[in-house]
Tab-separated table of C-alpha atoms in Angstrom:
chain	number	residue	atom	x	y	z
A	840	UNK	CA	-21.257	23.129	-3.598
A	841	UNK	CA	-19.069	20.026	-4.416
A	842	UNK	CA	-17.130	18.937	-1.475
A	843	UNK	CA	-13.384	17.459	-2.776
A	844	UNK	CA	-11.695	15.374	-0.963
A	845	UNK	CA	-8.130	14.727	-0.813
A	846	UNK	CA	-5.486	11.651	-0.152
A	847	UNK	CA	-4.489	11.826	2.976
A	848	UNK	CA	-0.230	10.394	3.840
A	849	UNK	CA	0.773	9.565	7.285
A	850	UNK	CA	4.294	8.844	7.778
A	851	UNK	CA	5.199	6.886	10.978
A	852	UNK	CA	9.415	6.376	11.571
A	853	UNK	CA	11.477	4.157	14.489
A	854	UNK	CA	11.276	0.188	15.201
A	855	UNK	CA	7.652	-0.811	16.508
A	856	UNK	CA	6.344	-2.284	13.097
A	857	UNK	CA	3.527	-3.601	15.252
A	858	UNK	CA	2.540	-0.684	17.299
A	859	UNK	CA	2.531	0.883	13.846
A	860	UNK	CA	0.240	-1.332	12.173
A	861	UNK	CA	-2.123	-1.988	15.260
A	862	UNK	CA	-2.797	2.305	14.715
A	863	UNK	CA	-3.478	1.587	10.966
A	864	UNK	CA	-6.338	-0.922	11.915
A	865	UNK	CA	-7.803	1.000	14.535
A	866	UNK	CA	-8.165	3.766	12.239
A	867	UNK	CA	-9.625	2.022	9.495
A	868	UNK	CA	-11.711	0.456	12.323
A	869	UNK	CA	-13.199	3.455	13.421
A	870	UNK	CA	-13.608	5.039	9.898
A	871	UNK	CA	-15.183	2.356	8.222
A	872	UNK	CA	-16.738	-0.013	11.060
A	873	UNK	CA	-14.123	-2.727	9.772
A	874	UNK	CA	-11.232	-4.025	8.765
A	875	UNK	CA	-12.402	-5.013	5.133
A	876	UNK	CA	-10.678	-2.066	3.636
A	877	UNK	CA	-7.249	-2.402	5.215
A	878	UNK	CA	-4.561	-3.149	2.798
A	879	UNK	CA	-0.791	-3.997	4.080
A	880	UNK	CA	1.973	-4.532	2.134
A	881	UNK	CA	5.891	-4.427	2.982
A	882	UNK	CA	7.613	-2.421	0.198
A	883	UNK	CA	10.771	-3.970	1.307
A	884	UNK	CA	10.469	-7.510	-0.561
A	885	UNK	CA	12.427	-6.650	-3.656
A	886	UNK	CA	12.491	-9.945	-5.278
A	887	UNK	CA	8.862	-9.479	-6.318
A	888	UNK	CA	7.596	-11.843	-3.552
A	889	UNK	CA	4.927	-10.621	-0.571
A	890	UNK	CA	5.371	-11.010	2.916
A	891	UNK	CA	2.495	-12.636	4.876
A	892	UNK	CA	-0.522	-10.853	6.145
A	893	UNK	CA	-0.512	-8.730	2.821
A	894	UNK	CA	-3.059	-7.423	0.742
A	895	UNK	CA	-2.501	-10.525	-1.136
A	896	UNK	CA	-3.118	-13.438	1.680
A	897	UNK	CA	-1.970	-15.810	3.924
A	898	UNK	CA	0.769	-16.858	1.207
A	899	UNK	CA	4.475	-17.712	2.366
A	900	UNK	CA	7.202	-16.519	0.529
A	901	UNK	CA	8.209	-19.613	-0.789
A	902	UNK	CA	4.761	-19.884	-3.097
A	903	UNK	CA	5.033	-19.460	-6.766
A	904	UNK	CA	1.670	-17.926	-7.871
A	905	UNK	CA	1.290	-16.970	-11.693
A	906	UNK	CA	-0.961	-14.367	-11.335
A	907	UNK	CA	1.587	-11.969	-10.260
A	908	UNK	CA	4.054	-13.133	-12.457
A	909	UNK	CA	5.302	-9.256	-14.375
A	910	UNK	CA	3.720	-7.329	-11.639
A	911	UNK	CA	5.714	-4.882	-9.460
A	912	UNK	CA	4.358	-4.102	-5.967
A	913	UNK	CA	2.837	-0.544	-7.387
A	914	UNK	CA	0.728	-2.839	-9.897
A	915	UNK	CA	-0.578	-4.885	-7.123
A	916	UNK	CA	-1.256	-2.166	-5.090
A	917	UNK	CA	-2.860	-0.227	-8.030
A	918	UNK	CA	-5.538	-3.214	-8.379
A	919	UNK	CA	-6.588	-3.508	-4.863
A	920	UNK	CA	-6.966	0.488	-5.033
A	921	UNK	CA	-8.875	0.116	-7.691
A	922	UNK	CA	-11.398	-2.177	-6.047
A	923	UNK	CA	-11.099	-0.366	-3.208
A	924	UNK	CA	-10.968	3.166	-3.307
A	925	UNK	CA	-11.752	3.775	0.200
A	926	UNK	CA	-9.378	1.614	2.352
A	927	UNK	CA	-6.271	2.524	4.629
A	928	UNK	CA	-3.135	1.296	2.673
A	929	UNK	CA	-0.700	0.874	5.215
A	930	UNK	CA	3.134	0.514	3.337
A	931	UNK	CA	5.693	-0.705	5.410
A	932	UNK	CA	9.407	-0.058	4.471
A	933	UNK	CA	9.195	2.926	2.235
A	934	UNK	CA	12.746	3.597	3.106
A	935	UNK	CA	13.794	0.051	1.301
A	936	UNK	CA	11.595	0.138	-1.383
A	937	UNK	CA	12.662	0.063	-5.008
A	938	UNK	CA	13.420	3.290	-7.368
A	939	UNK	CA	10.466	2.370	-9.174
A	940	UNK	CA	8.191	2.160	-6.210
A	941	UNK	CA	9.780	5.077	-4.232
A	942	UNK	CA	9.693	7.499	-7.472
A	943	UNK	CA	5.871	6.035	-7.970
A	944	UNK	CA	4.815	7.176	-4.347
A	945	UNK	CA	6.157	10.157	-4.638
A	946	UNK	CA	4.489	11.157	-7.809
A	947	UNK	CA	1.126	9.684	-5.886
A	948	UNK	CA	2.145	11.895	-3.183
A	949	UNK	CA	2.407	15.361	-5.577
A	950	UNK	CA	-0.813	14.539	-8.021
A	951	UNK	CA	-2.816	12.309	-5.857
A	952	UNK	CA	-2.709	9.571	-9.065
A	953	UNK	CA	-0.803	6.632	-8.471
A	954	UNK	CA	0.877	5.179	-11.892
A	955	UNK	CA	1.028	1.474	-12.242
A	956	UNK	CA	3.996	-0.029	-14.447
A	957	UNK	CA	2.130	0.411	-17.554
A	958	UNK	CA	0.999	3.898	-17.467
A	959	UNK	CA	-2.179	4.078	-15.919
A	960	UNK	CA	-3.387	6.404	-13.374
A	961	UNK	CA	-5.281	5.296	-10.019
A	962	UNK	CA	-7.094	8.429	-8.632
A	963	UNK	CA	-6.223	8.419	-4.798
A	964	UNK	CA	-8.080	11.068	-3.318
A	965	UNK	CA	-9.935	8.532	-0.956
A	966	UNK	CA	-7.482	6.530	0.250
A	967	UNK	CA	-5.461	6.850	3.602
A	968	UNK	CA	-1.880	5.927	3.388
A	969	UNK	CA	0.349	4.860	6.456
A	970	UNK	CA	3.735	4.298	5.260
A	971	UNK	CA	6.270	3.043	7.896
A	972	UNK	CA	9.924	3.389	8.027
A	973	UNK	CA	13.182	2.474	10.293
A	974	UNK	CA	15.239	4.825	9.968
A	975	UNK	CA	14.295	8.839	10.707
């Protein structure tokens, strides 16, 4: 018998961003030993631009880097999924997010594929999500 297993969405609302995050780590502390496959990434930088302590590095906000030059923050998220299937994505600021980005998680959230800007689907069904909001 062939044992599916399925994404898994926590959704954690109010003001402690940290408190927040420090439970994302923890968990994928305990499930995987590590923090290797701990993603972060703050949906709220709509100018294309990532926040420190991101899936993407120490880089400040200020740094031009060409290799995400077209990307949304669903394609960049989509890659790192892709090389790691088994992580904790923790998504801050769902609530400011983009359309494209909100409409994208929400499809993720119904079929358990997550569609990058060009189309292709990301099977999710061994990831953890943690997204974080401010508002309830």
């Amino acid at each position: 018998m062939e044992q599916v297993c399925a994404d898994i969405w926590f959704s954690f609302v109010g003001p402690d961003g940290l408190g927040k995050k420090k439970i994302a780590l923890a968990l994928a502390e305990k499930l995987h030993g590590s923090q290797e496959n701990f993603m972060s990434m703050d949906l709220s930088s709509q100018d294309g631009m990532i926040n420190l302590n991101t899936i993407f590095g120490q880089r400040e906000m200020n740094d031009y880097d060409i290799k995400f030059r077209g990307k949304t923050l669903v394609d960049c998220l989509a890659e790192e999924l892709t090389k790691k299937p088994l992580s904790i994505a923790f998504l801050e600021n769902v609530d400011k997010a983009d359309f494209l980005a909100q409409n994208s998680l929400s499809q993720a959230i119904q079929t358990g594929k997550l569609s990058d800007s060009q189309g292709r689907e990301i099977i999710i069904n061994s990831t953890i999500f943690m997204t974080t909001s401010t508002f309830s």
